[in-house]
Short mmCIF file of C-alpha atoms and ligand atoms in Angstrom, two decimals:
data_model
loop_
_atom_site.label_atom_id
_atom_site.label_comp_id
_atom_site.label_asym_id
_atom_site.label_seq_id
_atom_site.Cartn_x
_atom_site.Cartn_y
_atom_site.Cartn_z
CA MET A 1 0.00 0.00 0.00
CA SER A 2 1.51 3.35 -1.02
CA LEU A 3 0.94 5.83 1.77
CA LYS A 4 1.49 9.60 2.00
CA LYS A 5 -0.93 9.95 -0.87
CA ILE A 6 -4.54 10.90 -0.37
CA ALA A 7 -7.46 11.40 -2.72
CA CYS A 8 -10.72 13.13 -1.97
CA ILE A 9 -13.78 12.57 -4.16
CA GLY A 10 -16.04 15.64 -4.06
CA ALA A 11 -14.67 19.18 -4.28
CA GLY A 12 -17.56 20.98 -2.56
CA TYR A 13 -17.89 23.06 0.60
CA VAL A 14 -16.43 20.16 2.60
CA GLY A 15 -13.98 18.43 0.24
CA GLY A 16 -12.18 21.59 -0.90
CA PRO A 17 -11.54 23.36 2.43
CA THR A 18 -10.89 20.12 4.35
CA MET A 19 -8.23 18.97 1.93
CA ALA A 20 -6.69 22.44 1.65
CA VAL A 21 -6.14 22.53 5.42
CA MET A 22 -4.98 18.91 5.44
CA ALA A 23 -2.44 19.66 2.68
CA ASP A 24 -1.18 22.67 4.61
CA LYS A 25 -0.83 20.74 7.85
CA CYS A 26 0.58 17.57 6.26
CA PRO A 27 3.30 18.69 3.84
CA ASP A 28 4.51 15.07 3.53
CA TYR A 29 1.25 14.03 1.89
CA THR A 30 0.21 14.66 -1.69
CA ILE A 31 -3.51 15.27 -1.91
CA THR A 32 -5.64 15.11 -5.05
CA VAL A 33 -9.22 16.39 -4.93
CA VAL A 34 -11.42 15.15 -7.77
CA ASP A 35 -14.92 16.02 -8.88
CA ILE A 36 -17.11 15.32 -11.90
CA ASN A 37 -18.05 18.99 -12.08
CA GLN A 38 -15.55 20.52 -14.53
CA GLU A 39 -16.64 24.08 -13.75
CA ARG A 40 -15.97 23.56 -10.03
CA ILE A 41 -12.56 22.07 -10.64
CA ASP A 42 -11.69 24.92 -13.01
CA ALA A 43 -12.68 27.37 -10.28
CA TRP A 44 -10.51 25.57 -7.71
CA ASN A 45 -7.62 25.89 -10.14
CA SER A 46 -8.31 29.58 -10.80
CA LYS A 47 -7.98 32.85 -8.85
CA LYS A 48 -11.70 32.86 -8.01
CA LEU A 49 -12.55 29.82 -5.88
CA PRO A 50 -15.99 28.22 -6.40
CA PHE A 51 -17.46 29.84 -3.27
CA TYR A 52 -16.71 32.47 -0.68
CA GLU A 53 -15.20 31.27 2.58
CA PRO A 54 -13.09 33.54 4.81
CA ASP A 55 -9.33 32.73 4.82
CA LEU A 56 -9.71 29.97 2.23
CA ASP A 57 -8.02 31.84 -0.63
CA SER A 58 -4.72 32.26 1.14
CA ILE A 59 -4.51 28.67 2.32
CA VAL A 60 -5.35 27.30 -1.15
CA LYS A 61 -2.85 29.63 -2.77
CA LYS A 62 -0.17 28.34 -0.38
CA VAL A 63 -0.56 24.62 -1.15
CA ARG A 64 -2.13 24.39 -4.62
CA GLY A 65 0.32 22.94 -7.15
CA LYS A 66 2.69 21.92 -4.31
CA ASN A 67 0.93 19.11 -2.50
CA LEU A 68 -2.71 19.88 -3.33
CA PHE A 69 -4.15 19.21 -6.78
CA PHE A 70 -7.65 19.56 -8.23
CA SER A 71 -8.73 17.39 -11.14
CA THR A 72 -11.70 15.75 -12.85
CA LYS A 73 -9.85 12.44 -13.28
CA VAL A 74 -11.80 10.47 -10.69
CA GLU A 75 -10.76 6.99 -11.81
CA LYS A 76 -7.08 7.94 -12.00
CA ALA A 77 -7.30 9.25 -8.43
CA ILE A 78 -8.92 6.03 -7.25
CA ASP A 79 -6.26 3.98 -9.01
CA GLU A 80 -3.29 5.95 -7.68
CA ASN A 81 -4.39 6.58 -4.07
CA ASP A 82 -5.01 4.06 -1.34
CA ILE A 83 -6.48 6.46 1.20
CA ILE A 84 -9.65 7.93 -0.28
CA PHE A 85 -11.93 10.42 1.46
CA VAL A 86 -15.40 10.71 -0.05
CA ALA A 87 -17.11 14.09 0.42
CA VAL A 88 -19.85 13.96 -2.20
CA ASN A 89 -23.30 15.39 -1.57
CA THR A 90 -25.93 13.31 0.24
CA PRO A 91 -29.15 15.24 -0.34
CA THR A 92 -32.57 14.23 0.92
CA LYS A 93 -34.29 11.69 -1.32
CA THR A 94 -36.92 13.32 -3.51
CA TYR A 95 -38.51 10.12 -4.81
CA GLY A 96 -39.68 6.67 -3.80
CA VAL A 97 -39.43 5.09 -0.37
CA GLY A 98 -38.29 7.59 2.25
CA GLN A 99 -39.08 10.56 -0.01
CA ASN A 100 -38.33 13.92 1.70
CA MET A 101 -36.71 12.10 4.65
CA ALA A 102 -34.06 9.52 3.85
CA ALA A 103 -30.64 10.45 2.46
CA ASP A 104 -30.28 9.87 -1.26
CA LEU A 105 -27.35 7.48 -1.35
CA GLN A 106 -27.10 7.14 -5.13
CA TYR A 107 -23.95 9.32 -5.33
CA TRP A 108 -22.23 7.23 -2.67
CA GLU A 109 -23.31 3.98 -4.25
CA ILE A 110 -21.98 5.08 -7.66
CA ILE A 111 -18.64 5.82 -6.06
CA ALA A 112 -18.49 2.49 -4.23
CA ARG A 113 -19.06 0.70 -7.55
CA GLN A 114 -16.52 2.90 -9.31
CA ILE A 115 -13.89 2.13 -6.65
CA ARG A 116 -14.70 -1.56 -6.95
CA ASN A 117 -14.22 -1.44 -10.73
CA VAL A 118 -10.99 0.51 -10.68
CA ALA A 119 -9.14 -0.65 -7.54
CA LYS A 120 -6.34 -3.14 -8.10
CA ARG A 121 -5.18 -3.27 -4.48
CA ASP A 122 -6.51 -2.74 -0.94
CA LYS A 123 -7.88 0.72 -0.08
CA ILE A 124 -9.07 2.70 2.91
CA ILE A 125 -12.29 4.53 2.08
CA ILE A 126 -13.30 7.30 4.46
CA GLU A 127 -16.82 8.69 4.72
CA LYS A 128 -16.49 12.46 5.01
CA SER A 129 -20.04 13.01 3.78
CA THR A 130 -22.82 12.86 6.37
CA LEU A 131 -24.48 9.47 6.04
CA PRO A 132 -27.12 7.34 7.73
CA VAL A 133 -26.00 4.75 10.25
CA LYS A 134 -24.88 1.53 8.61
CA THR A 135 -23.81 3.13 5.30
CA ALA A 136 -20.21 2.03 5.82
CA GLU A 137 -21.39 -1.52 6.34
CA ALA A 138 -23.50 -1.41 3.16
CA MET A 139 -20.61 0.05 1.16
CA GLU A 140 -18.22 -2.62 2.42
CA THR A 141 -20.63 -5.22 1.11
CA ILE A 142 -20.59 -3.62 -2.35
CA LEU A 143 -16.83 -3.17 -2.28
CA ASN A 144 -15.76 -6.53 -0.90
CA THR A 145 -18.14 -9.10 -2.36
CA ASP A 146 -16.60 -11.45 -4.91
CA THR A 147 -13.21 -9.74 -5.18
CA ASN A 148 -9.64 -10.43 -4.06
CA ILE A 149 -8.96 -6.95 -2.73
CA HIS A 150 -10.19 -5.52 0.57
CA CYS A 151 -11.61 -2.04 1.11
CA GLU A 152 -11.95 -0.89 4.70
CA VAL A 153 -14.66 1.76 5.07
CA LEU A 154 -14.28 4.23 7.95
CA SER A 155 -16.50 7.05 9.14
CA ASN A 156 -14.87 10.45 9.71
CA PRO A 157 -17.71 13.00 9.69
CA GLU A 158 -16.96 16.67 9.23
CA PHE A 159 -18.17 19.26 11.76
CA LEU A 160 -17.04 22.49 10.07
CA ALA A 161 -19.54 25.34 9.80
CA GLU A 162 -19.58 27.56 6.74
CA GLY A 163 -18.22 31.03 7.34
CA THR A 164 -15.74 29.64 9.91
CA ALA A 165 -14.65 26.53 8.00
CA VAL A 166 -10.92 27.22 7.95
CA HIS A 167 -10.81 28.01 11.65
CA ASP A 168 -12.96 24.96 12.47
CA LEU A 169 -10.65 22.72 10.45
CA ILE A 170 -7.46 24.10 11.96
CA LYS A 171 -8.81 24.00 15.52
CA PRO A 172 -11.53 21.36 15.62
CA ASP A 173 -13.39 20.66 18.89
CA ARG A 174 -12.73 17.04 18.05
CA VAL A 175 -12.02 14.71 15.15
CA LEU A 176 -14.23 11.66 15.10
CA ILE A 177 -13.08 8.41 13.51
CA GLY A 178 -15.30 5.35 13.45
CA SER A 179 -13.99 1.97 12.43
CA ARG A 180 -14.68 -1.71 12.80
CA ASN A 181 -13.03 -3.37 15.77
CA THR A 182 -11.12 -5.85 13.60
CA VAL A 183 -7.42 -6.06 12.79
CA SER A 184 -7.90 -4.38 9.40
CA GLY A 185 -10.37 -1.86 10.87
CA ILE A 186 -7.97 -0.78 13.61
CA LYS A 187 -5.02 -0.65 11.21
CA ALA A 188 -6.99 1.62 8.88
CA ARG A 189 -8.17 3.76 11.79
CA ASP A 190 -4.57 4.25 12.92
CA GLU A 191 -3.61 5.46 9.43
CA VAL A 192 -6.28 8.15 9.64
CA VAL A 193 -5.38 9.05 13.24
CA GLU A 194 -1.80 9.55 12.03
CA ILE A 195 -2.91 12.03 9.37
CA TYR A 196 -4.86 14.19 11.84
CA SER A 197 -2.12 13.93 14.46
CA ASN A 198 -0.09 16.28 12.27
CA TRP A 199 -2.08 19.17 13.75
CA VAL A 200 -4.75 17.88 16.15
CA SER A 201 -3.76 16.78 19.65
CA LYS A 202 -4.43 13.12 20.44
CA ASP A 203 -6.94 13.93 23.20
CA LYS A 204 -9.15 15.57 20.58
CA ILE A 205 -9.19 12.55 18.31
CA ILE A 206 -12.12 10.37 19.32
CA THR A 207 -12.30 6.83 18.02
CA THR A 208 -15.54 4.85 18.12
CA ASN A 209 -17.24 2.06 16.28
CA THR A 210 -18.48 2.98 12.80
CA PHE A 211 -22.17 3.11 13.73
CA SER A 212 -21.60 5.50 16.65
CA SER A 213 -19.54 7.80 14.45
CA GLU A 214 -22.16 7.90 11.68
CA LEU A 215 -24.96 8.50 14.17
CA SER A 216 -23.06 11.12 16.20
CA LYS A 217 -22.87 13.41 13.19
CA LEU A 218 -26.65 13.39 12.71
CA VAL A 219 -27.23 13.83 16.44
CA ASN A 220 -24.77 16.73 16.58
CA ASN A 221 -26.67 18.68 13.94
CA ALA A 222 -30.02 17.79 15.52
CA PHE A 223 -28.88 19.08 18.92
CA LEU A 224 -27.54 22.33 17.45
CA ALA A 225 -30.71 22.93 15.47
CA GLN A 226 -32.84 22.01 18.49
CA ARG A 227 -31.28 24.87 20.47
CA VAL A 228 -32.10 27.33 17.69
CA SER A 229 -35.70 26.07 17.50
CA SER A 230 -36.01 26.26 21.28
CA ILE A 231 -34.91 29.89 21.44
CA ASN A 232 -37.07 30.73 18.42
CA ALA A 233 -40.08 29.21 20.20
CA ILE A 234 -39.31 31.48 23.14
CA ALA A 235 -38.94 34.49 20.79
CA GLY A 236 -42.68 34.39 20.11
CA VAL A 237 -43.41 34.22 23.83
CA CYS A 238 -41.15 37.24 24.38
CA GLU A 239 -42.87 39.30 21.68
CA ALA A 240 -46.23 38.53 23.27
CA THR A 241 -45.24 39.23 26.87
CA GLY A 242 -42.64 41.99 26.83
CA ALA A 243 -39.71 39.78 27.80
CA ASP A 244 -36.57 40.27 25.69
CA VAL A 245 -35.23 37.13 23.99
CA GLN A 246 -31.60 38.28 24.15
CA GLU A 247 -31.90 38.91 27.88
CA VAL A 248 -33.51 35.50 28.36
CA ALA A 249 -30.79 33.80 26.23
CA LYS A 250 -28.08 35.55 28.25
CA ALA A 251 -29.60 34.51 31.57
CA VAL A 252 -30.23 30.92 30.50
CA GLY A 253 -26.92 30.57 28.62
CA ALA A 254 -25.00 31.67 31.73
CA ASP A 255 -25.86 28.31 33.27
CA SER A 256 -22.71 26.35 32.52
CA ARG A 257 -24.83 23.23 32.04
CA ILE A 258 -26.58 24.97 29.14
CA GLY A 259 -23.94 27.31 27.65
CA SER A 260 -24.41 30.42 25.56
CA LYS A 261 -23.89 29.20 21.98
CA PHE A 262 -26.68 28.63 19.44
CA LEU A 263 -29.17 30.70 21.41
CA GLN A 264 -29.53 33.58 18.93
CA ALA A 265 -33.16 34.00 17.98
CA SER A 266 -33.56 34.33 14.24
CA VAL A 267 -35.80 34.01 11.20
CA GLY A 268 -35.03 30.30 11.46
CA PHE A 269 -32.01 28.21 10.67
CA GLY A 270 -31.01 27.39 7.11
CA GLY A 271 -28.10 25.76 5.33
CA SER A 272 -27.70 22.58 3.38
CA CYS A 273 -27.52 20.24 6.35
CA PHE A 274 -29.70 20.88 9.41
CA ARG A 275 -33.03 20.06 7.73
CA LYS A 276 -31.59 17.20 5.68
CA ASP A 277 -29.75 15.56 8.58
CA ILE A 278 -32.67 15.90 11.00
CA MET A 279 -35.05 14.35 8.45
CA ASN A 280 -32.52 11.58 7.98
CA LEU A 281 -32.55 10.99 11.75
CA VAL A 282 -36.35 11.07 11.76
CA TYR A 283 -36.35 8.42 9.04
CA ILE A 284 -33.94 6.20 10.98
CA CYS A 285 -36.20 6.51 14.05
CA ARG A 286 -39.30 5.64 12.02
CA MET A 287 -37.59 2.65 10.38
CA ASN A 288 -36.80 1.38 13.86
CA HIS A 289 -40.40 1.92 15.06
CA LEU A 290 -39.33 4.72 17.39
CA ASN A 291 -42.20 6.97 16.42
CA GLU A 292 -42.15 9.24 19.48
CA ALA A 293 -38.43 9.89 18.97
CA ALA A 294 -39.12 10.61 15.27
CA THR A 295 -41.88 13.10 16.13
CA TYR A 296 -39.66 14.74 18.74
CA PHE A 297 -36.92 15.47 16.18
CA GLU A 298 -39.38 16.35 13.42
CA ASN A 299 -40.75 19.12 15.62
CA ILE A 300 -37.38 20.90 15.41
CA ILE A 301 -38.14 21.35 11.70
CA ASN A 302 -41.81 22.19 12.28
CA MET A 303 -40.78 24.92 14.71
CA ASN A 304 -38.31 26.27 12.15
CA ASN A 305 -40.96 26.40 9.41
CA TYR A 306 -43.35 28.07 11.84
CA GLN A 307 -40.75 30.72 12.73
CA GLN A 308 -40.34 31.64 9.06
CA HIS A 309 -44.14 31.89 8.56
CA ARG A 310 -44.50 33.87 11.77
CA PHE A 311 -41.91 36.39 10.56
CA VAL A 312 -43.77 36.95 7.27
CA ASN A 313 -47.12 37.14 9.10
CA ASN A 314 -45.72 39.78 11.45
CA VAL A 315 -44.61 41.83 8.43
CA LEU A 316 -48.07 41.60 6.87
CA LYS A 317 -49.89 42.34 10.09
CA ALA A 318 -47.77 45.42 10.81
CA MET A 319 -48.19 46.74 7.26
CA PHE A 320 -52.01 46.77 7.25
CA ASN A 321 -52.23 43.23 5.86
CA THR A 322 -51.02 44.18 2.42
CA VAL A 323 -47.66 44.53 0.76
CA ALA A 324 -49.04 44.30 -2.79
CA GLY A 325 -47.26 46.76 -5.05
CA ARG A 326 -45.11 48.00 -2.13
CA LYS A 327 -41.32 47.97 -2.32
CA ILE A 328 -39.76 45.77 0.37
CA CYS A 329 -36.03 45.48 0.88
CA MET A 330 -34.36 42.30 2.16
CA TYR A 331 -31.00 42.77 3.87
CA GLY A 332 -29.19 39.48 3.39
CA CYS A 333 -30.11 36.29 1.60
CA ALA A 334 -27.21 33.99 2.60
CA PHE A 335 -28.33 31.37 5.13
CA LYS A 336 -25.86 32.88 7.61
CA ALA A 337 -23.19 35.58 7.62
CA ASN A 338 -19.78 35.17 5.98
CA THR A 339 -20.89 32.80 3.25
CA ASP A 340 -22.38 33.13 -0.22
CA ASP A 341 -24.35 29.92 0.30
CA VAL A 342 -28.15 30.21 0.05
CA ARG A 343 -28.98 26.50 0.29
CA ASP A 344 -32.19 26.20 2.35
CA SER A 345 -31.77 29.82 3.40
CA PRO A 346 -34.79 31.28 5.25
CA ALA A 347 -34.50 34.11 2.72
CA ILE A 348 -35.97 31.79 0.07
CA PRO A 349 -39.39 30.99 1.65
CA ILE A 350 -39.62 34.54 3.01
CA ALA A 351 -38.93 36.03 -0.43
CA GLN A 352 -41.35 33.58 -2.04
CA ALA A 353 -44.11 34.46 0.44
CA LEU A 354 -43.62 38.18 -0.25
CA ILE A 355 -43.59 37.60 -4.02
CA ASP A 356 -46.87 35.67 -3.62
CA GLU A 357 -48.23 38.72 -1.78
CA LYS A 358 -47.28 40.76 -4.88
CA ALA A 359 -44.61 42.85 -3.15
CA ASN A 360 -41.82 44.40 -5.22
CA LEU A 361 -38.73 42.88 -3.67
CA VAL A 362 -35.25 44.40 -3.55
CA ILE A 363 -32.65 41.89 -2.37
CA SER A 364 -29.28 43.02 -1.07
CA ASP A 365 -26.38 40.88 0.14
CA PRO A 366 -22.61 41.43 0.06
CA LYS A 367 -21.83 37.95 -1.31
CA ALA A 368 -24.87 35.78 -2.02
CA MET A 369 -26.95 37.71 -4.57
CA SER A 370 -26.03 35.70 -7.64
CA ASN A 371 -26.74 32.38 -5.87
CA MET A 372 -30.10 33.81 -4.73
CA GLU A 373 -30.88 34.86 -8.29
CA ASP A 374 -30.16 31.29 -9.45
CA GLU A 375 -32.37 29.95 -6.66
CA LEU A 376 -35.39 32.20 -7.25
CA GLY A 377 -35.11 32.01 -11.03
CA ASN A 378 -36.35 34.64 -13.37
CA VAL A 379 -39.23 36.00 -11.29
CA LYS A 380 -40.89 39.32 -11.91
CA ASN A 381 -40.81 42.06 -9.28
CA VAL A 382 -37.43 41.12 -7.80
CA THR A 383 -34.36 43.31 -8.20
CA TYR A 384 -30.87 42.87 -6.76
CA ILE A 385 -28.88 45.84 -5.46
CA LYS A 386 -25.64 45.30 -3.55
CA ASP A 387 -25.37 48.70 -1.85
CA PRO A 388 -27.76 48.53 1.14
CA ILE A 389 -28.42 52.29 1.13
CA GLU A 390 -29.32 52.24 -2.57
CA ALA A 391 -31.37 49.06 -2.09
CA ALA A 392 -33.61 50.59 0.59
CA LYS A 393 -34.42 53.72 -1.47
CA ASP A 394 -38.18 54.24 -1.89
CA CYS A 395 -38.91 51.08 0.10
CA HIS A 396 -41.68 50.77 2.69
CA ALA A 397 -39.84 48.22 4.81
CA ILE A 398 -36.45 46.64 5.43
CA LEU A 399 -36.26 42.99 6.52
CA ILE A 400 -32.94 41.90 8.05
CA ILE A 401 -32.58 38.22 7.18
CA THR A 402 -28.85 37.51 7.47
CA GLU A 403 -26.63 38.50 10.39
CA TRP A 404 -23.96 40.28 8.30
CA GLU A 405 -22.10 42.73 10.56
CA LEU A 406 -22.59 45.24 7.74
CA TYR A 407 -26.22 45.74 8.84
CA SER A 408 -25.40 46.97 12.36
CA ASN A 409 -25.82 50.65 13.27
CA SER A 410 -22.07 51.10 13.54
CA GLU A 411 -21.61 50.06 9.89
CA LEU A 412 -24.70 51.48 8.21
CA ASP A 413 -26.15 55.01 8.16
CA TYR A 414 -29.77 54.29 9.14
CA GLU A 415 -30.56 58.02 9.27
CA LYS A 416 -29.77 58.34 5.58
CA ILE A 417 -31.63 55.13 4.82
CA PHE A 418 -34.71 56.39 6.69
CA THR A 419 -34.69 59.71 4.81
CA ASP A 420 -34.99 57.97 1.45
CA MET A 421 -37.75 55.51 2.47
CA VAL A 422 -41.54 55.77 2.13
CA LYS A 423 -43.18 56.67 5.46
CA PRO A 424 -44.15 55.11 7.77
CA ALA A 425 -40.88 53.21 7.41
CA TYR A 426 -40.67 49.72 8.92
CA LEU A 427 -37.64 47.79 10.08
CA PHE A 428 -38.14 44.06 10.73
CA ASP A 429 -34.97 42.80 12.34
CA GLY A 430 -34.92 39.01 12.05
CA ARG A 431 -31.46 38.77 13.62
CA ASN A 432 -31.36 41.45 16.31
CA MET A 433 -28.65 43.27 14.40
CA VAL A 434 -29.66 46.90 14.93
CA ASN A 435 -29.80 49.11 17.97
CA ARG A 436 -33.56 49.24 18.05
CA LYS A 437 -33.82 52.30 20.29
CA ASP A 438 -31.57 54.32 17.94
CA CYS A 439 -33.57 53.19 14.91
CA TYR A 440 -36.84 54.00 16.63
CA ASP A 441 -35.50 57.49 17.50
CA ILE A 442 -34.57 57.97 13.83
CA GLY A 443 -38.24 57.35 13.01
CA PHE A 444 -38.53 53.65 12.10
CA ASN A 445 -41.23 51.38 13.46
CA VAL A 446 -38.95 48.64 14.74
CA TYR A 447 -39.94 44.98 14.98
CA SER A 448 -37.05 42.98 16.44
CA ILE A 449 -37.32 39.22 16.69
CA GLY A 450 -38.19 38.19 20.25
CA LYS A 451 -38.86 41.73 21.49
CA LYS A 452 -41.92 43.90 21.84
CA PRO A 453 -42.14 46.17 18.78
CA LEU A 454 -41.34 49.89 19.05
CA ILE A 455 -44.08 51.66 17.09
CA HIS A 456 -44.66 55.39 16.57
CA SER A 457 -48.24 56.27 17.31
P1 LIG B 1 -21.39 20.01 -2.28
O1 LIG B 1 -22.61 19.78 -3.08
O2 LIG B 1 -20.86 21.39 -2.12
O3 LIG B 1 -20.19 19.14 -2.90
C1 LIG B 1 -20.31 17.81 -3.28
C2 LIG B 1 -19.47 17.59 -4.54
O4 LIG B 1 -19.46 16.20 -4.84
C3 LIG B 1 -20.02 18.31 -5.77
O5 LIG B 1 -19.06 19.21 -6.28
C4 LIG B 1 -20.34 17.18 -6.74
O6 LIG B 1 -20.09 17.50 -8.10
C5 LIG B 1 -19.40 16.09 -6.26
N1 LIG B 1 -19.81 14.75 -6.70
C6 LIG B 1 -21.03 14.17 -6.65
N2 LIG B 1 -20.99 12.92 -7.17
C7 LIG B 1 -19.70 12.72 -7.56
C8 LIG B 1 -19.04 11.63 -8.17
N3 LIG B 1 -19.68 10.50 -8.48
N4 LIG B 1 -17.72 11.76 -8.43
C9 LIG B 1 -17.07 12.90 -8.13
N5 LIG B 1 -17.64 13.96 -7.55
C10 LIG B 1 -18.95 13.87 -7.27
O7 LIG B 1 -21.65 19.34 -0.88
P2 LIG B 1 -20.97 19.74 0.53
O8 LIG B 1 -21.68 20.91 1.11
O9 LIG B 1 -19.50 19.78 0.37
O10 LIG B 1 -21.38 18.48 1.41
C11 LIG B 1 -20.81 17.21 1.17
C12 LIG B 1 -21.16 16.29 2.33
O11 LIG B 1 -20.59 16.81 3.54
C13 LIG B 1 -22.65 16.15 2.61
O12 LIG B 1 -22.91 14.84 3.04
C14 LIG B 1 -22.90 17.13 3.74
O13 LIG B 1 -23.99 16.74 4.56
C15 LIG B 1 -21.62 17.02 4.53
N6 LIG B 1 -21.26 18.22 5.31
C16 LIG B 1 -21.42 19.47 4.76
C17 LIG B 1 -21.03 20.60 5.49
C18 LIG B 1 -21.17 22.00 4.94
O14 LIG B 1 -20.92 22.94 5.67
N7 LIG B 1 -21.55 22.19 3.70
C19 LIG B 1 -20.44 20.44 6.76
C20 LIG B 1 -20.28 19.15 7.27
C21 LIG B 1 -20.69 18.04 6.54
C1 LIG B 2 -23.79 23.36 10.76
C2 LIG B 2 -23.05 22.89 12.01
O1 LIG B 2 -22.81 24.02 12.87
C3 LIG B 2 -21.72 22.23 11.64
O2 LIG B 2 -21.09 21.70 12.81
C4 LIG B 2 -21.98 21.10 10.65
O3 LIG B 2 -20.75 20.53 10.24
C5 LIG B 2 -22.71 21.65 9.44
O4 LIG B 2 -23.96 22.28 9.88
C6 LIG B 2 -23.10 20.58 8.47
O5 LIG B 2 -23.21 19.42 8.82
O6 LIG B 2 -23.33 21.00 7.33
P1 LIG B 2 -23.64 25.46 9.16
O7 LIG B 2 -24.96 24.99 8.69
O8 LIG B 2 -22.59 25.76 8.16
O9 LIG B 2 -23.01 24.38 10.16
O10 LIG B 2 -23.82 26.79 10.03
P2 LIG B 2 -24.33 27.08 11.54
O11 LIG B 2 -23.43 28.06 12.13
O12 LIG B 2 -24.57 25.84 12.29
O13 LIG B 2 -25.74 27.79 11.28
C7 LIG B 2 -26.84 27.06 10.79
C8 LIG B 2 -28.06 27.96 10.77
O14 LIG B 2 -28.52 28.25 12.09
C9 LIG B 2 -27.80 29.33 10.12
O15 LIG B 2 -28.91 29.69 9.33
C10 LIG B 2 -27.65 30.26 11.31
O16 LIG B 2 -27.96 31.59 11.01
C11 LIG B 2 -28.66 29.64 12.27
N1 LIG B 2 -28.40 29.97 13.68
C12 LIG B 2 -27.26 29.55 14.28
C13 LIG B 2 -29.35 30.69 14.39
O17 LIG B 2 -30.40 31.08 13.85
N2 LIG B 2 -29.09 30.99 15.71
C14 LIG B 2 -27.96 30.57 16.33
O18 LIG B 2 -27.80 30.87 17.54
C15 LIG B 2 -27.02 29.84 15.61
#
């Protein structure tokens, strides 16, 4: 087995950054990242990377062409490398059994068969994608039936968050490696431990059995999303009672048993993974006849959908139940700050609901506008303006959807913005970004998530 050579199949949000950091931290290894998407690979090989991620440019620039290579030659990479990470997409199934719940494993299955066809010697295959429990076992069956070579499939889920991916990869809370407890399983696990040991201390490398590792990734995302849904449920209670959700989050988060992270009330969580991974967990629960557990996790999603509807309903209610023909400005469409990713962004259903209400929408975002345009398609009554001051001109309302720092009072001249808006001017702050008292004093009617509105009589 030729070591010190690694391949990664899938050059997306996970494959690209993960391998860039790995190449930087492991100069002895040569890493080849392959993908079937020519455009993506061309972008990785160009000055403009395929997506925006803070600090990624400099790290890629440092290692690309030295020990990190991007290519579309998938079979060549399988042939030449014996340690193969697989970071392809695992979207929710949109057809057949498990529709809208189970993970669509066709991309993984294709790769398992491709590896089987190409491999001429033993390989270690590492699941980087998020997968249902028992996928490794299923893939080993495909890979190892009726053949002389042996492929050991490990689970090594990725926990990076977009917007902080490089930091998360350099300083992970932990690295999780699941393997079988057999001689070949432990040998393969030790190879992967050795790679990470180049920059992650041993006490942060957790080894488990494969099933625990696969399941832990789904549970991790479910627990994070559950906190957001919990605080969003409380946001409604705060708006109704006069409590302030940020004060409640601070008080509750100060309990060291609870902790302060993931307690920011919002227009709801988005991103490519929370919904998909929770539905995957729900499906696993249902398949194992654990219906109460399934319903429990499903309610995290129901609460998130409700929060998005509630936000739109609050806008309508405040604006005399009609936005038809009125210009409404959305600040932010990325699913979170510091990314250009709009996958499952709350901005999408919110924009769609406002379009259905016949509003004229102006969407502004420092990075994500072109992805949003692709997502919404060629709809009438939507314009895209990057400059937030220009975007809000002649609008009746501003909706803050993404927590870009740019939308805080210290960064943006809300007095100027107010002057150029139609009166009464509304500010719906879905992320608690603005100083609401200052904005109210400027003249806005301010509706902050989880707080009683400040309305001029
Ligand atoms: P992505 O869609 O950005 O990238 C996946 C890539 O795989 C695409 O470029 C696609 O062309 C490629 N691909 C698909 N089939 C292929 C094949 N047969 N051969 C070669 N390439 C192929 O997806 P992503 O966001 O990077 O997520 C990948 C996995 O990682 C998912 O399972 C996801 O749940 C998980 N994950 C994502 C994040 C995140 O922040 N995006 C974080 C942790 C885990
Ligand atoms: C999330 C997890 O944080 C990662 O650990 C995981 O690897 C990744 O999913 C994945 O599996 O894809 P990500 O979706 O990139 O990462 O971003 P998060 O920071 O988790 O934010 C998710 C959503 O929750 C965003 O829309 C964000 O705005 C929202 N959020 C987050 C809140 O509304 N309030 C909070 O307090 C925190």
